[in-house]
Amino acid sequence: MSSSRATFYAHQTLNLHARYGLSDNAKKLLRAHDNWKMGGLERDQLGRLVRMSPDMRKSITDTITKCAEIMRKKPAEVKNCIDIIQACTEILDAADKPPDLEGFPFLKLPAELRQNIYRWYATKIVATTLVAYSNEVGCDCGKWTPPNPSTLPAIHRVDMALARTCSQIKSEYLEFIYHKYTLYFACSCELNKRLKGNSTLRASLRSIKVHWTGPVSDKAFSRLAKCKELRHLDIAISKSTTNFETPREKEMRRYFHSMKPARLADALGIEELLSIRGLTSVCVSHVNGRQSTKRTDEERANLQGLLIFKLRVPELD
């Protein structure tokens, strides 16, 4: 507002509103106009006040008429009357402005409300473990196999349409998803690709289930160890977990040709897996039987005992 125009409160100090006989509705709108000029009110909100009822608009036209009559009778009041008339015309301009058809200003809501909306949007997700629609990762590892359709799905594919609206909503919604649900990866190739290209995933991932198989298991687990928010890890093992040799195993097989098949303790990525720290829960499970051949229950139990000892936060007495 320019310094030449007096504010609503300056006019109130001069008792202009009472002397000019302005109505309560007119004073309410002039106060709101002053608030808009000071940045405390949106133009749309100001216009909405006028459109609330015909009486609000009539109070503005009546105020202009009164000020014009006062200017004719009392020339000394011209400046104050002009200030009020100008404010009235700006109020009418705000009321007559076409409504904003661009949509609801979602991003202007407080962050807490947006999180509640994301939570409501996700209520249709009935599973606790999610498989996002993924791009082709270019590997021949075990692909995702849907669970038995006759039972409540333990694993569920999710359409991430909301994450394709704008960058801010995408970041917030994905952060919510990564915090609330367990993400399933069909192989370490997919895990490695997603961690490499998704900074929000790296920063927000809290719970994960991954089938330990693939030629980049060591790289995938190295990236996973850098996820500071990771708290739960479920490793699914299979016969294919030991299909890919470590550099040391390749070296040894050049000289020891009669070596037995690799043990689970020598699988590619074991060292990187054991470098993960700070988890609150660790689980080792068998892979879906339709996806790969299972290992023995003894191997599963032994690996789970090792990971619990190495990866979990020590419990306080």
mmCIF file of C-alpha atoms in Angstrom:
data_model
loop_
_atom_site.group_PDB
_atom_site.id
_atom_site.type_symbol
_atom_site.label_atom_id
_atom_site.label_comp_id
_atom_site.label_asym_id
_atom_site.label_seq_id
_atom_site.Cartn_x
_atom_site.Cartn_y
_atom_site.Cartn_z
ATOM 1 C CA MET A 1 0.000 0.000 0.000
ATOM 2 C CA SER A 2 1.286 3.421 -0.846
ATOM 3 C CA SER A 3 2.119 5.839 1.966
ATOM 4 C CA SER A 4 -0.392 8.403 0.596
ATOM 5 C CA ARG A 5 -3.361 6.219 1.540
ATOM 6 C CA ALA A 6 -4.404 6.015 5.179
ATOM 7 C CA THR A 7 -5.109 2.580 6.619
ATOM 8 C CA PHE A 8 -8.397 1.315 8.008
ATOM 9 C CA TYR A 9 -7.079 1.765 11.519
ATOM 10 C CA ALA A 10 -5.983 5.342 10.810
ATOM 11 C CA HIS A 11 -9.523 6.106 9.652
ATOM 12 C CA GLN A 12 -10.858 4.357 12.727
ATOM 13 C CA THR A 13 -8.684 6.577 14.915
ATOM 14 C CA LEU A 14 -10.222 9.625 13.238
ATOM 15 C CA ASN A 15 -13.679 8.153 13.884
ATOM 16 C CA LEU A 16 -14.456 8.414 10.157
ATOM 17 C CA HIS A 17 -16.543 5.261 10.005
ATOM 18 C CA ALA A 18 -18.937 6.506 12.681
ATOM 19 C CA ARG A 19 -19.020 10.061 11.277
ATOM 20 C CA TYR A 20 -19.728 8.791 7.762
ATOM 21 C CA GLY A 21 -22.347 6.340 9.031
ATOM 22 C CA LEU A 22 -20.739 3.235 7.530
ATOM 23 C CA SER A 23 -22.479 -0.097 8.164
ATOM 24 C CA ASP A 24 -20.953 -3.021 10.061
ATOM 25 C CA ASN A 25 -20.637 -4.974 6.803
ATOM 26 C CA ALA A 26 -18.772 -2.088 5.186
ATOM 27 C CA LYS A 27 -16.371 -1.838 8.127
ATOM 28 C CA LYS A 28 -15.799 -5.605 8.009
ATOM 29 C CA LEU A 29 -14.920 -5.469 4.312
ATOM 30 C CA LEU A 30 -12.678 -2.409 4.688
ATOM 31 C CA ARG A 31 -10.808 -4.151 7.502
ATOM 32 C CA ALA A 32 -10.400 -7.242 5.321
ATOM 33 C CA HIS A 33 -9.172 -5.021 2.463
ATOM 34 C CA ASP A 34 -6.523 -3.573 4.763
ATOM 35 C CA ASN A 35 -5.522 -7.093 5.790
ATOM 36 C CA TRP A 36 -5.191 -8.076 2.116
ATOM 37 C CA LYS A 37 -2.980 -5.053 1.424
ATOM 38 C CA MET A 38 -0.728 -6.055 4.313
ATOM 39 C CA GLY A 39 -0.402 -9.639 2.974
ATOM 40 C CA GLY A 40 -2.517 -11.360 5.612
ATOM 41 C CA LEU A 41 -5.350 -12.339 3.254
ATOM 42 C CA GLU A 42 -5.567 -13.754 -0.275
ATOM 43 C CA ARG A 43 -7.374 -11.768 -2.985
ATOM 44 C CA ASP A 44 -9.736 -14.701 -3.551
ATOM 45 C CA GLN A 45 -10.665 -14.695 0.136
ATOM 46 C CA LEU A 46 -11.425 -10.969 0.010
ATOM 47 C CA GLY A 47 -13.677 -11.423 -3.018
ATOM 48 C CA ARG A 48 -15.414 -14.378 -1.358
ATOM 49 C CA LEU A 49 -16.441 -12.125 1.549
ATOM 50 C CA VAL A 50 -18.320 -9.858 -0.866
ATOM 51 C CA ARG A 51 -19.994 -12.805 -2.591
ATOM 52 C CA MET A 52 -21.262 -14.235 0.696
ATOM 53 C CA SER A 53 -24.559 -12.314 0.397
ATOM 54 C CA PRO A 54 -26.143 -9.443 -1.563
ATOM 55 C CA ASP A 55 -25.994 -7.345 1.604
ATOM 56 C CA MET A 56 -22.188 -7.370 1.553
ATOM 57 C CA ARG A 57 -22.008 -6.006 -1.998
ATOM 58 C CA LYS A 58 -24.749 -3.453 -1.246
ATOM 59 C CA SER A 59 -22.765 -2.188 1.755
ATOM 60 C CA ILE A 60 -19.871 -1.332 -0.597
ATOM 61 C CA THR A 61 -22.039 0.516 -3.137
ATOM 62 C CA ASP A 62 -23.783 2.376 -0.287
ATOM 63 C CA THR A 63 -20.378 3.385 1.117
ATOM 64 C CA ILE A 64 -19.290 4.824 -2.253
ATOM 65 C CA THR A 65 -22.549 6.807 -2.471
ATOM 66 C CA LYS A 66 -22.128 8.185 1.065
ATOM 67 C CA CYS A 67 -18.518 9.215 0.426
ATOM 68 C CA ALA A 68 -19.501 10.977 -2.828
ATOM 69 C CA GLU A 69 -22.212 12.937 -0.968
ATOM 70 C CA ILE A 70 -19.783 13.870 1.836
ATOM 71 C CA MET A 71 -17.199 15.080 -0.707
ATOM 72 C CA ARG A 72 -19.859 17.341 -2.262
ATOM 73 C CA LYS A 73 -20.873 18.837 1.076
ATOM 74 C CA LYS A 74 -17.491 18.888 2.867
ATOM 75 C CA PRO A 75 -14.512 19.457 0.523
ATOM 76 C CA ALA A 76 -12.138 19.091 3.492
ATOM 77 C CA GLU A 77 -13.041 15.390 3.634
ATOM 78 C CA VAL A 78 -12.097 14.749 -0.004
ATOM 79 C CA LYS A 79 -8.821 12.927 0.701
ATOM 80 C CA ASN A 80 -10.336 10.538 3.264
ATOM 81 C CA CYS A 81 -13.334 9.866 1.032
ATOM 82 C CA ILE A 82 -11.124 9.129 -1.968
ATOM 83 C CA ASP A 83 -9.127 6.622 0.117
ATOM 84 C CA ILE A 84 -12.318 4.810 1.118
ATOM 85 C CA ILE A 85 -13.779 4.879 -2.401
ATOM 86 C CA GLN A 86 -10.560 3.484 -3.861
ATOM 87 C CA ALA A 87 -10.594 0.695 -1.280
ATOM 88 C CA CYS A 88 -14.224 -0.045 -2.185
ATOM 89 C CA THR A 89 -13.472 -0.296 -5.902
ATOM 90 C CA GLU A 90 -10.595 -2.708 -5.210
ATOM 91 C CA ILE A 91 -12.915 -4.826 -3.063
ATOM 92 C CA LEU A 92 -15.454 -4.962 -5.912
ATOM 93 C CA ASP A 93 -12.688 -5.865 -8.380
ATOM 94 C CA ALA A 94 -11.699 -8.793 -6.137
ATOM 95 C CA ALA A 95 -15.326 -9.930 -5.937
ATOM 96 C CA ASP A 96 -15.819 -9.738 -9.715
ATOM 97 C CA LYS A 97 -12.597 -11.570 -10.545
ATOM 98 C CA PRO A 98 -13.366 -14.894 -12.305
ATOM 99 C CA PRO A 99 -12.949 -17.894 -9.979
ATOM 100 C CA ASP A 100 -9.713 -19.822 -10.151
ATOM 101 C CA LEU A 101 -10.386 -22.932 -12.226
ATOM 102 C CA GLU A 102 -6.906 -24.408 -11.915
ATOM 103 C CA GLY A 103 -7.962 -26.668 -9.053
ATOM 104 C CA PHE A 104 -7.693 -26.927 -5.311
ATOM 105 C CA PRO A 105 -4.448 -25.397 -3.911
ATOM 106 C CA PHE A 106 -3.360 -28.690 -2.340
ATOM 107 C CA LEU A 107 0.239 -27.640 -1.747
ATOM 108 C CA LYS A 108 -0.919 -24.647 0.311
ATOM 109 C CA LEU A 109 -2.319 -26.990 2.950
ATOM 110 C CA PRO A 110 -0.163 -27.578 6.065
ATOM 111 C CA ALA A 111 2.210 -30.525 5.728
ATOM 112 C CA GLU A 112 0.351 -32.397 8.489
ATOM 113 C CA LEU A 113 -2.915 -32.237 6.527
ATOM 114 C CA ARG A 114 -1.206 -33.410 3.353
ATOM 115 C CA GLN A 115 0.177 -36.410 5.259
ATOM 116 C CA ASN A 116 -3.342 -37.235 6.488
ATOM 117 C CA ILE A 117 -4.588 -37.113 2.894
ATOM 118 C CA TYR A 118 -1.799 -39.454 1.761
ATOM 119 C CA ARG A 119 -2.774 -41.799 4.599
ATOM 120 C CA TRP A 120 -6.415 -41.726 3.504
ATOM 121 C CA TYR A 121 -5.431 -42.257 -0.148
ATOM 122 C CA ALA A 122 -3.433 -45.338 0.866
ATOM 123 C CA THR A 123 -6.297 -46.989 2.779
ATOM 124 C CA LYS A 124 -7.146 -49.025 -0.333
ATOM 125 C CA ILE A 125 -3.789 -50.804 0.044
ATOM 126 C CA VAL A 126 -4.634 -54.009 1.934
ATOM 127 C CA ALA A 127 -1.181 -55.579 1.983
ATOM 128 C CA THR A 128 1.775 -54.603 4.146
ATOM 129 C CA THR A 129 4.366 -55.481 1.492
ATOM 130 C CA LEU A 130 4.319 -53.606 -1.807
ATOM 131 C CA VAL A 131 5.760 -54.219 -5.248
ATOM 132 C CA ALA A 132 5.799 -51.043 -7.346
ATOM 133 C CA TYR A 133 5.358 -51.222 -11.104
ATOM 134 C CA SER A 134 8.958 -51.390 -12.204
ATOM 135 C CA ASN A 135 10.880 -50.703 -15.367
ATOM 136 C CA GLU A 136 12.731 -53.569 -16.975
ATOM 137 C CA VAL A 137 16.009 -54.024 -15.118
ATOM 138 C CA GLY A 138 17.619 -56.118 -17.852
ATOM 139 C CA CYS A 139 18.442 -59.268 -15.874
ATOM 140 C CA ASP A 140 17.383 -62.919 -15.869
ATOM 141 C CA CYS A 141 17.002 -63.294 -12.120
ATOM 142 C CA GLY A 142 13.827 -64.621 -10.539
ATOM 143 C CA LYS A 143 10.931 -62.344 -11.439
ATOM 144 C CA TRP A 144 8.133 -61.395 -9.093
ATOM 145 C CA THR A 145 5.493 -64.096 -8.773
ATOM 146 C CA PRO A 146 2.012 -63.130 -7.568
ATOM 147 C CA PRO A 147 0.829 -64.761 -4.336
ATOM 148 C CA ASN A 148 -2.027 -67.237 -4.152
ATOM 149 C CA PRO A 149 -5.097 -65.209 -5.243
ATOM 150 C CA SER A 150 -7.377 -67.244 -2.935
ATOM 151 C CA THR A 151 -5.771 -65.737 0.157
ATOM 152 C CA LEU A 152 -5.277 -62.189 1.396
ATOM 153 C CA PRO A 153 -2.246 -60.950 -0.577
ATOM 154 C CA ALA A 154 0.932 -60.703 1.442
ATOM 155 C CA ILE A 155 2.458 -58.831 -1.480
ATOM 156 C CA HIS A 156 0.586 -56.275 -3.554
ATOM 157 C CA ARG A 157 1.391 -54.276 -6.685
ATOM 158 C CA VAL A 158 0.568 -50.580 -6.335
ATOM 159 C CA ASP A 159 -0.216 -48.040 -9.050
ATOM 160 C CA MET A 160 1.817 -44.931 -8.159
ATOM 161 C CA ALA A 161 -0.358 -42.477 -10.144
ATOM 162 C CA LEU A 162 -0.328 -39.926 -7.318
ATOM 163 C CA ALA A 163 3.455 -39.864 -7.479
ATOM 164 C CA ARG A 164 3.262 -38.640 -11.080
ATOM 165 C CA THR A 165 1.413 -35.361 -10.345
ATOM 166 C CA CYS A 166 4.271 -32.976 -9.512
ATOM 167 C CA SER A 167 7.742 -33.212 -7.987
ATOM 168 C CA GLN A 168 6.747 -32.060 -4.489
ATOM 169 C CA ILE A 169 3.731 -34.359 -4.164
ATOM 170 C CA LYS A 170 5.807 -37.192 -5.608
ATOM 171 C CA SER A 171 8.531 -36.661 -3.020
ATOM 172 C CA GLU A 172 6.071 -36.401 -0.107
ATOM 173 C CA TYR A 173 3.897 -39.345 -1.147
ATOM 174 C CA LEU A 174 6.829 -41.644 -1.860
ATOM 175 C CA GLU A 175 8.400 -40.671 1.457
ATOM 176 C CA PHE A 176 5.118 -41.658 3.147
ATOM 177 C CA ILE A 177 4.965 -44.984 1.257
ATOM 178 C CA TYR A 178 8.603 -45.814 1.984
ATOM 179 C CA HIS A 179 8.063 -45.137 5.700
ATOM 180 C CA LYS A 180 4.771 -47.032 6.105
ATOM 181 C CA TYR A 181 5.114 -50.154 3.957
ATOM 182 C CA THR A 182 7.610 -52.922 3.320
ATOM 183 C CA LEU A 183 8.957 -52.845 -0.247
ATOM 184 C CA TYR A 184 9.638 -56.107 -2.043
ATOM 185 C CA PHE A 185 12.399 -56.506 -4.643
ATOM 186 C CA ALA A 186 12.447 -59.620 -6.807
ATOM 187 C CA CYS A 187 16.240 -59.640 -7.055
ATOM 188 C CA SER A 188 19.285 -57.640 -6.052
ATOM 189 C CA CYS A 189 19.551 -56.227 -9.582
ATOM 190 C CA GLU A 190 16.235 -54.454 -9.128
ATOM 191 C CA LEU A 191 17.196 -53.318 -5.624
ATOM 192 C CA ASN A 192 20.518 -51.953 -6.873
ATOM 193 C CA LYS A 193 18.916 -50.084 -9.781
ATOM 194 C CA ARG A 194 16.255 -48.460 -7.609
ATOM 195 C CA LEU A 195 18.630 -47.430 -4.833
ATOM 196 C CA LYS A 196 21.033 -45.993 -7.388
ATOM 197 C CA GLY A 197 18.427 -43.861 -9.178
ATOM 198 C CA ASN A 198 16.008 -42.882 -6.405
ATOM 199 C CA SER A 199 17.299 -40.461 -3.772
ATOM 200 C CA THR A 200 13.925 -40.379 -1.961
ATOM 201 C CA LEU A 201 14.059 -44.166 -1.604
ATOM 202 C CA ARG A 202 17.593 -44.025 -0.215
ATOM 203 C CA ALA A 203 16.625 -41.334 2.286
ATOM 204 C CA SER A 204 13.276 -42.789 3.425
ATOM 205 C CA LEU A 205 13.396 -46.593 3.102
ATOM 206 C CA ARG A 206 12.481 -48.210 6.432
ATOM 207 C CA SER A 207 11.429 -51.794 5.659
ATOM 208 C CA ILE A 208 12.484 -54.069 2.828
ATOM 209 C CA LYS A 209 12.156 -57.642 1.609
ATOM 210 C CA VAL A 210 14.518 -58.759 -1.135
ATOM 211 C CA HIS A 211 15.223 -62.053 -2.878
ATOM 212 C CA TRP A 212 18.972 -62.512 -2.490
ATOM 213 C CA THR A 213 19.983 -63.442 -6.012
ATOM 214 C CA GLY A 214 21.754 -61.778 -8.921
ATOM 215 C CA PRO A 215 25.242 -60.767 -10.104
ATOM 216 C CA VAL A 216 25.206 -57.376 -8.310
ATOM 217 C CA SER A 217 24.170 -58.502 -4.835
ATOM 218 C CA ASP A 218 27.361 -57.046 -3.394
ATOM 219 C CA LYS A 219 26.660 -53.600 -4.915
ATOM 220 C CA ALA A 220 23.004 -53.691 -3.894
ATOM 221 C CA PHE A 221 23.785 -54.478 -0.254
ATOM 222 C CA SER A 222 26.518 -51.820 -0.191
ATOM 223 C CA ARG A 223 23.935 -49.227 -1.229
ATOM 224 C CA LEU A 224 21.430 -50.643 1.256
ATOM 225 C CA ALA A 225 23.935 -50.195 4.075
ATOM 226 C CA LYS A 226 23.866 -46.423 3.397
ATOM 227 C CA CYS A 227 20.080 -46.144 3.935
ATOM 228 C CA LYS A 228 20.027 -44.396 7.312
ATOM 229 C CA GLU A 229 16.292 -44.916 7.951
ATOM 230 C CA LEU A 230 16.335 -48.677 7.337
ATOM 231 C CA ARG A 231 14.956 -50.551 10.359
ATOM 232 C CA HIS A 232 13.586 -53.886 9.080
ATOM 233 C CA LEU A 233 15.205 -56.328 6.661
ATOM 234 C CA ASP A 234 13.739 -59.568 5.322
ATOM 235 C CA ILE A 235 16.116 -61.618 3.168
ATOM 236 C CA ALA A 236 14.509 -64.290 0.975
ATOM 237 C CA ILE A 237 17.002 -67.034 0.092
ATOM 238 C CA SER A 238 16.936 -69.730 -2.595
ATOM 239 C CA LYS A 239 19.247 -72.082 -4.432
ATOM 240 C CA SER A 240 20.001 -69.227 -6.842
ATOM 241 C CA THR A 241 21.482 -67.163 -3.981
ATOM 242 C CA THR A 242 24.800 -68.938 -4.570
ATOM 243 C CA ASN A 243 24.650 -69.011 -8.388
ATOM 244 C CA PHE A 244 27.067 -66.093 -8.753
ATOM 245 C CA GLU A 245 30.625 -66.426 -7.538
ATOM 246 C CA THR A 246 32.532 -63.905 -5.461
ATOM 247 C CA PRO A 247 35.865 -62.664 -6.856
ATOM 248 C CA ARG A 248 37.694 -64.811 -4.266
ATOM 249 C CA GLU A 249 35.719 -67.930 -5.236
ATOM 250 C CA LYS A 250 36.543 -67.399 -8.908
ATOM 251 C CA GLU A 251 40.200 -67.146 -7.989
ATOM 252 C CA MET A 252 40.117 -70.355 -5.954
ATOM 253 C CA ARG A 253 38.275 -72.355 -8.600
ATOM 254 C CA ARG A 254 41.115 -71.695 -11.027
ATOM 255 C CA TYR A 255 43.299 -73.904 -8.840
ATOM 256 C CA PHE A 256 40.878 -76.075 -6.840
ATOM 257 C CA HIS A 257 38.652 -77.631 -9.482
ATOM 258 C CA SER A 258 37.024 -80.118 -7.127
ATOM 259 C CA MET A 259 35.495 -77.474 -4.838
ATOM 260 C CA LYS A 260 31.956 -78.221 -3.641
ATOM 261 C CA PRO A 261 29.063 -75.887 -4.496
ATOM 262 C CA ALA A 262 29.309 -72.542 -2.731
ATOM 263 C CA ARG A 263 27.939 -72.356 0.786
ATOM 264 C CA LEU A 264 25.403 -69.696 1.793
ATOM 265 C CA ALA A 265 28.107 -68.166 3.967
ATOM 266 C CA ASP A 266 30.217 -67.619 0.821
ATOM 267 C CA ALA A 267 27.440 -66.199 -1.397
ATOM 268 C CA LEU A 268 28.070 -63.035 -3.396
ATOM 269 C CA GLY A 269 27.179 -60.057 -1.185
ATOM 270 C CA ILE A 270 27.572 -61.722 2.214
ATOM 271 C CA GLU A 271 30.285 -59.310 3.366
ATOM 272 C CA GLU A 272 28.281 -56.262 2.268
ATOM 273 C CA LEU A 273 25.136 -57.674 3.882
ATOM 274 C CA LEU A 274 26.943 -58.102 7.188
ATOM 275 C CA SER A 275 28.091 -54.461 7.066
ATOM 276 C CA ILE A 276 24.518 -53.193 7.557
ATOM 277 C CA ARG A 277 23.910 -51.805 11.049
ATOM 278 C CA GLY A 278 21.190 -50.256 13.212
ATOM 279 C CA LEU A 279 18.229 -52.532 12.394
ATOM 280 C CA THR A 280 15.475 -53.251 14.894
ATOM 281 C CA SER A 281 14.297 -56.486 13.241
ATOM 282 C CA VAL A 282 15.851 -59.000 10.843
ATOM 283 C CA CYS A 283 14.206 -61.977 9.189
ATOM 284 C CA VAL A 284 15.312 -64.669 6.740
ATOM 285 C CA SER A 285 12.606 -66.437 4.754
ATOM 286 C CA HIS A 286 12.332 -68.950 1.948
ATOM 287 C CA VAL A 287 11.611 -67.643 -1.532
ATOM 288 C CA ASN A 288 8.228 -68.267 -3.140
ATOM 289 C CA GLY A 289 8.354 -71.847 -4.401
ATOM 290 C CA ARG A 290 7.071 -70.801 -7.839
ATOM 291 C CA GLN A 291 9.947 -68.363 -8.225
ATOM 292 C CA SER A 292 12.968 -70.507 -7.382
ATOM 293 C CA THR A 293 14.081 -73.681 -5.611
ATOM 294 C CA LYS A 294 14.130 -73.427 -1.822
ATOM 295 C CA ARG A 295 17.117 -73.993 0.429
ATOM 296 C CA THR A 296 16.993 -76.025 3.633
ATOM 297 C CA ASP A 297 15.348 -74.857 6.842
ATOM 298 C CA GLU A 298 18.713 -75.288 8.589
ATOM 299 C CA GLU A 299 20.378 -72.795 6.245
ATOM 300 C CA ARG A 300 17.547 -70.316 6.751
ATOM 301 C CA ALA A 301 17.762 -70.568 10.542
ATOM 302 C CA ASN A 302 21.559 -70.300 10.587
ATOM 303 C CA LEU A 303 21.608 -67.199 8.373
ATOM 304 C CA GLN A 304 18.869 -65.561 10.422
ATOM 305 C CA GLY A 305 20.833 -66.151 13.623
ATOM 306 C CA LEU A 306 23.952 -64.600 12.057
ATOM 307 C CA LEU A 307 22.114 -61.539 10.738
ATOM 308 C CA ILE A 308 20.286 -60.925 14.010
ATOM 309 C CA PHE A 309 23.603 -61.028 15.861
ATOM 310 C CA LYS A 310 25.401 -58.739 13.403
ATOM 311 C CA LEU A 311 22.787 -56.292 12.135
ATOM 312 C CA ARG A 312 20.410 -55.531 14.995
ATOM 313 C CA VAL A 313 20.730 -52.741 17.530
ATOM 314 C CA PRO A 314 21.735 -54.293 20.880
ATOM 315 C CA GLU A 315 18.811 -54.431 23.275
ATOM 316 C CA LEU A 316 19.173 -52.515 26.528
ATOM 317 C CA ASP A 317 18.876 -54.453 29.788
#
